[in-house]
Amino acid sequence: MYLSKLMRTLIAAALLFALPAMVVAQGVSTSSMNGKITDESGEALIGANIVALHQPSGTSYGTATDLEGLYRIPSMRVGGPYQITVSYTGYSEKVFNDVYLRLGESFRLNITLEEGAVTLEGIVVTAAPGSGGKNAGASKQISEQDILVMPTLNRDLKDFTRLTPQVREAFGGGISIAGVNNRYNAIYIDGAVNNDVFGLSSQGTNGGQTGIAPFSVDIIDQVQVVISPYDVSLGGFAGGGINAVTKSGTNTFKGTAYYFNQNENLAGKTNKQLLDRLGSTEGSKLADFSQKLYGASLGGPLIKDKVFFFVNAEIRDDQTPSPFNTSLYEGDASASDLQGLRSFLQNQYGYDPGDFGDKVDKLEGLSLFAKLDINLGVGNKLTLRHQFTKAENTDQNGSSNRTINFANNGVYFPSKTNSFAAELNSTFGTKASNNLIVGITSVRDDRDPIGSDFPYVTIFDGLGIINLGSEQFSTANDLQQDIITITDNFKLYKGKHTFTFGTHNEFSSFYNLFIRQNYGVYEFATLADFLAGNPARGYDR
């Protein structure tokens, strides 16, 4: 019997130490405060009251010191300004104004109270740049102010994460952290998974295969890039974790409207890459193009001090030309021969290959965001948010001096992402708190050829090559992702120590259809052979 009790004790102890290690692959969306309250002689003040008021929203957080004079306020809204009020019977009250909290960090404020009833002026506490915090490890905080003043061409997350010295833009536009491939990063928005879990996107984000940003930069309040965090609540990556929290409404109605535009008048002459492709050495003004972005945000109270909303809508419309002068083509076929080939395909097979001259790539996007913050009562805060991103990318292959690409051998790529997250933050007196996050994300990527179904055809034309037909890797290409994340962190406070018990679970479901060269790929030795119906010299399916 004694051995049985001993075994049960050992198993219970093993589970106790294993539980914190289970908290992996997750992010956080809040901040916290802690510290110690003493008198002038350094003795702990037991039961001192600490009230933190988030002034923009009227949200109040409160606690009291324990037997050692220690206090903790978990699960607080990031940002500020906060007004911190500390009081104790028989001692003068202290008030701290303009306190700002940073994502994923605990703001430490030790306070000494003086006896007697004297009037104290407000004290301004200003954080100095430097270490990310005692529990942050190697990390970088990117504030809303940083986002506002940083130059950006694409209003993309990586334009701001590069403020971290260990971050660089990798091949294909992804974010490499500490030299690791971006597929080993973790991206969390309000604590829910938002990176490309399947791993096809070189950008590492949902919808990244189209080139669209996963969300509008205008919805982001703070970003935290962590590389080697000390906090057990952060993990699940080999490169780095990108942890972002979105904006919330306050007691004041605030709105923004913005418009960004870039065109040929705001750019230089022909770049070298295009000159090399066209076989030219003299640059000229770029052909007409446009990159337009429209957006608006609005936030405010539904019920003052209780319920707040924040919404954002953003539209993207990019048109990028690929100009081509047919007279520069070095193959045997003339412009009239190429037009005759198009007519032959229409008459003989009922298939239009599209134009072979100038082409225009298009990227059209729509991003919608809505967030609701609810103060359920003392110690309970509920947050609900949903993000919808839609993109349609039409990517046509340009022609060059030795290659003719008909327009419909390009790719039409629609993508839709829906991301929902619900977070409940609860405190239980001064001894415990709990953070529960549930995230649901669905991604639908459907890569297709442009135009109707047709085999992919390559025709050798002297010094040139002619390509037409359905792009050979898009004839059957469909990816559907569904990811559910459930994270719960329960914290117990004992003296100077915090014990975290929790779990993080990801349930992923994938459907991936990929059949390359579904309609066949043909190679013909000459244009005459193709028009005469002679056998292809090569065939793949």
XYZ file of C-alpha atoms in Angstrom:
541
model
C 0.000 0.000 0.000
C 2.862 2.360 0.818
C 4.414 1.708 -2.602
C 1.077 2.401 -4.295
C 0.787 5.772 -2.515
C 4.352 6.617 -3.441
C 3.715 5.812 -7.104
C 0.580 7.973 -7.154
C 2.559 10.833 -5.605
C 5.341 10.509 -8.172
C 2.852 10.395 -11.072
C 1.018 13.455 -9.751
C 4.311 15.337 -9.414
C 5.326 14.371 -12.957
C 2.017 15.633 -14.344
C 2.371 18.864 -12.378
C 5.731 19.613 -13.978
C 4.601 18.410 -17.425
C 1.567 20.643 -17.648
C 3.457 23.925 -18.187
C 5.496 22.302 -20.960
C 2.278 21.492 -22.819
C 1.643 25.185 -23.437
C 3.236 25.442 -26.889
C 2.499 26.958 -30.266
C 0.405 29.816 -29.018
C 0.328 33.575 -28.718
C -0.939 36.106 -26.219
C -3.103 39.169 -26.732
C -2.914 40.968 -23.388
C -0.507 42.583 -20.958
C -0.281 42.669 -17.151
C 1.055 44.552 -14.136
C 2.836 43.465 -10.983
C 4.885 44.886 -8.151
C 5.223 45.349 -4.413
C 3.690 47.933 -2.057
C 5.729 48.904 1.023
C 5.898 51.685 3.610
C 8.827 54.053 4.140
C 10.671 51.478 6.245
C 10.360 48.814 3.546
C 7.700 46.775 5.363
C 5.077 45.121 3.176
C 1.591 46.666 3.237
C -0.998 43.891 3.329
C -4.323 44.580 1.593
C -3.306 47.780 -0.197
C -5.679 48.579 -3.069
C -4.456 48.978 -6.641
C -6.848 50.203 -9.337
C -5.783 50.489 -13.006
C -8.150 52.499 -15.201
C -7.849 52.211 -18.986
C -8.882 55.792 -19.657
C -9.914 55.538 -23.342
C -12.470 52.786 -22.622
C -13.224 53.259 -18.926
C -12.261 49.633 -18.291
C -11.133 49.198 -14.691
C -8.860 46.517 -13.237
C -8.354 46.115 -9.500
C -6.566 43.950 -6.959
C -5.056 44.011 -3.477
C -1.654 43.059 -2.079
C -1.040 39.710 -0.402
C 0.773 38.850 2.862
C 4.102 39.790 1.262
C 2.835 43.095 -0.143
C 2.844 41.715 -3.707
C 0.137 42.367 -6.297
C -0.631 41.193 -9.853
C -3.169 42.347 -12.426
C -3.340 39.866 -15.353
C -5.099 39.996 -18.730
C -5.086 43.768 -19.212
C -5.712 45.620 -22.468
C -2.519 46.640 -24.210
C -1.701 50.280 -24.795
C -3.160 53.061 -22.692
C -2.971 55.522 -21.208
C -3.725 53.964 -17.828
C -4.247 55.785 -14.545
C -2.921 53.746 -11.626
C -4.278 54.564 -8.167
C -2.755 53.019 -5.024
C -4.366 53.511 -1.589
C -4.049 52.150 1.943
C -5.762 53.214 5.136
C -3.651 55.735 7.036
C -1.357 56.386 4.074
C -1.388 59.022 1.373
C -2.861 57.898 -1.947
C -0.576 57.791 -4.987
C -1.705 58.298 -8.566
C 0.348 57.437 -11.680
C -0.798 58.826 -15.033
C 0.100 58.085 -18.659
C 1.110 54.463 -18.077
C 1.266 52.384 -21.269
C 1.365 48.584 -21.395
C 3.105 46.522 -24.069
C 1.866 43.290 -25.609
C 2.957 40.104 -23.865
C 4.909 41.903 -21.135
C 4.311 42.493 -17.451
C 4.735 46.130 -16.371
C 6.439 46.196 -12.967
C 5.609 49.068 -10.637
C 6.954 49.010 -7.064
C 5.415 51.690 -4.841
C 6.305 53.175 -1.453
C 3.425 54.830 0.445
C 3.929 57.539 3.031
C 1.948 57.986 6.218
C -0.340 60.977 6.573
C -2.943 62.675 4.447
C -1.089 64.845 1.981
C -2.058 65.865 -1.511
C 0.215 64.405 -4.169
C 0.565 65.625 -7.699
C 0.287 63.166 -10.535
C 3.433 61.297 -11.473
C 4.213 60.599 -15.116
C 5.855 57.213 -15.709
C 7.681 56.959 -19.034
C 9.159 53.681 -20.253
C 12.610 53.886 -21.799
C 13.462 51.878 -24.931
C 15.627 48.838 -24.397
C 14.933 45.414 -22.972
C 11.642 43.899 -24.015
C 10.737 42.885 -20.460
C 11.801 40.368 -17.859
C 9.739 37.560 -19.365
C 10.146 38.438 -23.030
C 13.637 37.099 -23.796
C 15.050 38.053 -27.193
C 12.180 40.050 -28.675
C 11.052 43.289 -30.285
C 7.992 45.394 -29.554
C 6.407 47.303 -32.456
C 3.894 49.881 -31.256
C 1.057 51.613 -33.073
C 3.273 54.705 -33.265
C 6.011 52.669 -34.965
C 3.467 51.455 -37.520
C 2.299 55.017 -38.186
C 5.760 56.459 -38.845
C 7.463 53.523 -40.614
C 7.713 53.852 -44.418
C 5.937 51.047 -46.262
C 5.265 50.361 -49.942
C 2.905 47.406 -49.561
C 1.387 47.977 -46.086
C 2.424 44.447 -45.248
C 3.388 42.935 -41.897
C 6.972 42.263 -42.995
C 7.542 45.990 -43.566
C 7.370 46.379 -39.781
C 8.795 43.118 -38.459
C 12.111 44.014 -40.120
C 12.620 46.452 -37.235
C 13.805 43.306 -35.451
C 17.537 42.805 -36.169
C 17.135 39.026 -36.606
C 14.424 39.426 -39.258
C 14.982 39.643 -43.007
C 12.825 39.192 -46.080
C 13.389 35.727 -47.538
C 13.053 34.491 -51.115
C 9.455 34.762 -52.292
C 8.590 37.547 -49.843
C 8.468 35.503 -46.644
C 9.757 36.513 -43.214
C 12.927 34.715 -42.130
C 13.713 34.981 -38.410
C 17.146 34.013 -37.082
C 18.025 32.505 -40.472
C 15.201 29.937 -40.384
C 12.746 29.241 -43.217
C 9.506 31.197 -42.771
C 7.469 27.962 -42.643
C 8.906 27.393 -39.168
C 7.510 30.683 -37.850
C 4.278 31.086 -35.927
C 1.942 34.025 -36.610
C -0.805 34.803 -34.104
C -3.479 37.484 -34.336
C -5.286 37.993 -31.024
C -3.809 34.689 -29.890
C -5.218 32.630 -32.796
C -3.153 30.885 -35.504
C -2.921 32.933 -38.725
C 0.051 31.514 -40.630
C -0.149 29.201 -43.636
C -0.241 25.887 -41.787
C -0.131 23.755 -44.960
C 3.022 25.542 -46.113
C 2.505 26.268 -49.829
C 2.702 30.049 -49.531
C 6.240 31.377 -49.849
C 5.080 34.402 -47.826
C 4.041 32.119 -44.972
C 0.616 33.754 -44.591
C -2.917 32.762 -45.560
C -3.722 33.996 -49.063
C -0.016 34.603 -49.619
C 0.041 32.671 -52.895
C -1.983 35.492 -54.456
C 0.263 38.232 -53.047
C -2.471 39.676 -50.824
C -1.763 40.755 -47.233
C -3.620 38.540 -44.705
C -5.107 41.587 -42.948
C -5.056 45.360 -43.038
C -2.222 47.078 -41.179
C -4.808 49.612 -39.993
C -6.341 47.050 -37.582
C -3.073 46.306 -35.747
C -2.480 47.880 -32.330
C 0.817 46.256 -31.347
C 3.154 43.569 -32.697
C 5.590 41.478 -30.701
C 8.345 39.481 -32.421
C 9.767 36.807 -30.088
C 12.748 34.588 -30.805
C 13.694 32.920 -27.521
C 10.943 33.855 -25.033
C 11.177 32.976 -21.362
C 7.404 32.876 -20.981
C 5.983 29.359 -21.259
C 2.862 30.861 -22.879
C 4.848 31.574 -26.046
C 6.278 28.813 -28.211
C 5.720 26.356 -31.021
C 8.214 27.775 -33.517
C 11.774 27.115 -34.641
C 12.374 30.538 -36.209
C 10.302 33.116 -34.378
C 6.840 34.025 -33.231
C 4.964 37.042 -34.580
C 2.332 37.956 -32.052
C -0.099 40.758 -32.906
C -3.104 42.233 -31.147
C -5.795 44.191 -32.982
C -7.297 47.564 -32.108
C -10.351 47.925 -29.897
C -13.014 50.575 -29.542
C -13.052 53.092 -26.682
C -15.548 55.479 -25.123
C -14.727 57.990 -27.853
C -15.855 57.529 -31.438
C -12.817 57.554 -33.720
C -12.581 56.959 -37.432
C -9.980 56.965 -40.180
C -10.159 57.002 -43.959
C -7.168 56.497 -46.232
C -6.202 56.189 -49.862
C -2.860 55.136 -51.336
C -1.926 55.294 -55.003
C 1.177 54.551 -57.021
C 1.462 54.850 -60.794
C 3.963 55.372 -63.609
C 4.379 59.053 -62.673
C 5.643 58.068 -59.224
C 8.205 55.545 -60.478
C 11.468 55.667 -62.419
C 12.196 54.450 -65.910
C 12.235 50.867 -67.162
C 14.045 48.638 -64.663
C 17.031 46.541 -65.712
C 15.223 43.231 -65.343
C 12.598 44.266 -67.888
C 15.248 45.747 -70.203
C 17.118 42.441 -70.211
C 13.919 40.546 -70.982
C 13.077 42.880 -73.861
C 16.641 42.823 -75.192
C 16.965 46.585 -74.891
C 19.572 48.856 -73.308
C 17.755 52.177 -73.236
C 15.259 52.800 -70.470
C 11.980 54.618 -70.993
C 9.075 55.769 -68.907
C 7.065 52.867 -67.555
C 3.783 51.943 -69.180
C 0.621 52.993 -67.380
C 0.075 51.036 -64.164
C -1.719 51.611 -60.904
C -1.664 50.303 -57.349
C -4.597 51.617 -55.377
C -5.680 50.989 -51.803
C -8.839 52.358 -50.195
C -9.777 51.871 -46.554
C -11.711 53.144 -43.556
C -11.966 52.305 -39.854
C -14.424 53.210 -37.116
C -14.418 52.455 -33.410
C -16.430 53.538 -30.396
C -18.803 52.495 -27.607
C -22.053 50.579 -27.985
C -22.578 50.877 -24.230
C -20.267 53.314 -22.440
C -17.679 51.590 -20.232
C -19.216 48.200 -21.128
C -19.316 47.277 -24.830
C -17.009 48.584 -27.580
C -16.699 47.950 -31.313
C -14.038 48.416 -33.973
C -14.516 47.793 -37.706
C -12.338 48.174 -40.793
C -12.833 47.736 -44.535
C -10.087 47.823 -47.156
C -10.115 47.445 -50.950
C -7.043 46.795 -53.085
C -6.873 47.236 -56.857
C -3.514 46.677 -58.599
C -2.971 46.645 -62.356
C 0.555 45.963 -63.622
C 1.256 45.904 -67.363
C 3.696 43.681 -69.263
C 4.283 45.648 -72.483
C 5.693 43.934 -75.579
C 6.750 45.216 -78.973
C 6.043 42.414 -81.481
C 8.695 43.735 -83.863
C 11.395 42.716 -81.354
C 10.477 39.018 -81.579
C 13.369 36.992 -83.060
C 11.424 33.834 -83.960
C 10.321 32.864 -87.468
C 6.642 33.800 -87.040
C 5.478 37.299 -87.918
C 2.726 39.223 -86.168
C 0.266 38.109 -88.869
C 1.383 34.459 -88.372
C 0.702 34.710 -84.658
C -2.708 36.274 -85.273
C -3.387 33.481 -87.769
C -2.492 30.906 -85.083
C -5.038 32.471 -82.726
C -7.727 32.359 -85.442
C -6.852 28.712 -86.230
C -7.338 27.710 -82.565
C -10.674 29.519 -82.404
C -11.993 27.992 -85.639
C -10.530 24.493 -85.289
C -10.913 23.852 -81.547
C -13.219 26.602 -80.289
C -10.442 27.810 -77.985
C -9.276 31.415 -77.634
C -5.645 31.563 -76.408
C -5.862 35.291 -75.734
C -3.628 38.100 -76.949
C 0.137 37.703 -77.422
C 1.094 41.385 -77.125
C 0.667 43.708 -74.164
C -0.803 42.137 -71.029
C -1.978 43.356 -67.632
C -1.660 41.511 -64.331
C -4.402 42.224 -61.794
C -4.708 41.818 -58.045
C -8.059 42.672 -56.501
C -8.598 42.318 -52.777
C -11.242 42.922 -50.111
C -10.538 42.862 -46.379
C -13.251 43.181 -43.705
C -12.657 43.200 -39.946
C -14.989 43.479 -36.945
C -14.222 43.297 -33.228
C -16.383 43.459 -30.121
C -15.028 43.963 -26.574
C -17.403 43.309 -23.680
C -16.800 44.006 -19.980
C -18.910 41.242 -18.430
C -18.326 42.450 -14.903
C -15.581 42.567 -12.335
C -12.837 40.195 -13.406
C -14.357 39.034 -16.715
C -13.644 40.442 -20.199
C -14.867 38.871 -23.471
C -13.494 39.668 -26.924
C -14.994 38.513 -30.234
C -13.447 39.282 -33.622
C -13.730 38.153 -37.240
C -11.489 38.801 -40.251
C -12.499 38.113 -43.869
C -9.968 38.425 -46.689
C -10.722 37.838 -50.358
C -8.229 38.039 -53.216
C -8.368 37.477 -56.971
C -5.017 37.400 -58.744
C -4.748 37.253 -62.545
C -1.124 36.553 -63.468
C -0.287 36.558 -67.184
C 3.101 35.635 -68.612
C 4.669 38.462 -70.591
C 6.224 37.984 -74.019
C 9.880 38.729 -74.797
C 12.210 38.872 -77.777
C 12.483 35.051 -77.872
C 9.268 33.918 -76.210
C 5.646 34.467 -77.218
C 3.155 33.841 -74.425
C -0.525 33.962 -75.281
C -2.476 35.543 -72.428
C -4.509 32.496 -71.435
C -1.463 30.446 -70.483
C -1.421 32.434 -67.242
C -3.037 31.765 -63.856
C -6.293 32.909 -62.261
C -6.005 32.498 -58.484
C -8.933 33.291 -56.143
C -8.454 32.928 -52.391
C -10.735 33.408 -49.373
C -9.782 33.401 -45.695
C -12.144 33.582 -42.733
C -10.587 33.891 -39.280
C -12.621 34.024 -36.058
C -11.340 34.293 -32.485
C -13.052 34.472 -29.093
C -11.126 35.264 -25.915
C -12.323 35.205 -22.302
C -10.102 36.706 -19.602
C -11.086 36.008 -15.997
C -9.540 36.819 -12.620
C -10.424 35.017 -9.393
C -9.585 37.297 -6.507
C -5.885 37.966 -6.095
C -4.709 34.353 -6.303
C -5.650 33.099 -9.774
C -6.569 34.058 -13.337
C -7.541 32.271 -16.536
C -7.202 33.047 -20.243
C -9.232 31.043 -22.786
C -8.837 31.552 -26.558
C -10.761 29.706 -29.270
C -9.818 30.318 -32.903
C -11.425 29.046 -36.114
C -9.739 29.660 -39.465
C -10.775 28.489 -42.937
C -8.734 29.063 -46.106
C -9.920 28.340 -49.650
C -7.310 28.530 -52.447
C -8.463 27.564 -55.936
C -5.771 27.998 -58.589
C -7.109 27.796 -62.156
C -5.994 28.399 -65.743
C -7.211 31.526 -67.525
C -9.789 30.807 -70.204
C -11.383 27.489 -71.093
C -9.793 24.052 -70.744
C -7.107 23.208 -73.302
C -3.787 21.319 -73.394
C -0.588 23.256 -72.828
C 1.268 23.641 -76.136
C 4.868 24.651 -76.829
C 5.856 25.356 -80.443
C 9.529 25.781 -81.364
C 9.837 28.655 -83.805
C 13.432 29.063 -84.993
C 15.172 31.194 -82.359
C 11.878 31.664 -80.546
C 9.299 29.633 -78.620
C 5.495 29.989 -78.662
C 3.505 28.971 -75.537
C -0.286 28.668 -75.346
C -3.042 26.744 -73.600
C -3.938 26.023 -69.973
C -1.048 26.580 -67.552
C 0.173 23.053 -66.841
C 0.294 23.270 -63.021
C -3.134 24.915 -62.609
C -5.418 22.466 -64.408
C -6.426 20.714 -61.150
C -5.144 22.641 -58.142
C -7.340 23.171 -55.080
C -6.445 23.575 -51.405
C -8.909 23.807 -48.524
C -7.720 24.319 -44.951
C -9.688 24.320 -41.698
C -7.869 24.960 -38.427
C -9.377 25.063 -34.941
C -7.226 26.210 -32.023
C -8.113 25.954 -28.335
C -5.791 27.504 -25.777
C -6.287 27.805 -22.033
C -3.813 29.193 -19.503
C -4.627 29.017 -15.787
C -2.274 30.934 -13.471
C -1.822 30.615 -9.725
C 0.043 33.323 -7.783
C 2.067 32.424 -4.736
C 4.382 35.084 -3.311
C 6.876 36.082 -6.008
C 6.052 33.015 -8.097
C 3.513 32.449 -10.869
C 2.525 28.881 -11.754
C 1.071 28.449 -15.229
C -1.001 25.386 -16.125
C -2.429 25.128 -19.578
C -2.974 23.422 -22.854
C -2.815 24.372 -26.519
C -4.531 22.271 -29.174
C -4.636 22.623 -32.951
C -7.035 20.558 -35.034
C -6.211 20.779 -38.743
C -8.128 19.446 -41.730
C -6.712 19.655 -45.262
C -8.082 18.849 -48.702
C -5.443 19.188 -51.425
C -6.096 18.372 -55.078
C -3.104 18.646 -57.400
C -2.945 16.985 -60.827
C -0.283 18.547 -62.993
C -0.611 18.512 -66.798
C -4.201 17.320 -66.470
C -5.019 18.132 -70.116
C -1.642 17.058 -71.456
C 1.456 18.967 -72.622
C 2.470 18.889 -76.293
C 5.661 20.035 -78.011
C 5.787 20.729 -81.753
C 8.962 21.190 -83.805
C 7.524 23.989 -85.970
C 4.442 26.145 -86.323
C 3.762 24.482 -89.684
C 3.630 21.031 -88.022
C 1.044 22.237 -85.528
C -1.162 23.905 -88.138
C -0.954 20.818 -90.390
C -1.997 18.479 -87.596
C 1.296 16.551 -87.640
C 2.186 14.468 -84.554
C 3.804 16.268 -81.638
C 7.461 15.537 -81.062
C 6.895 15.256 -77.327
C 3.930 14.594 -75.014
C 3.406 14.483 -71.236
C 0.385 13.928 -69.056
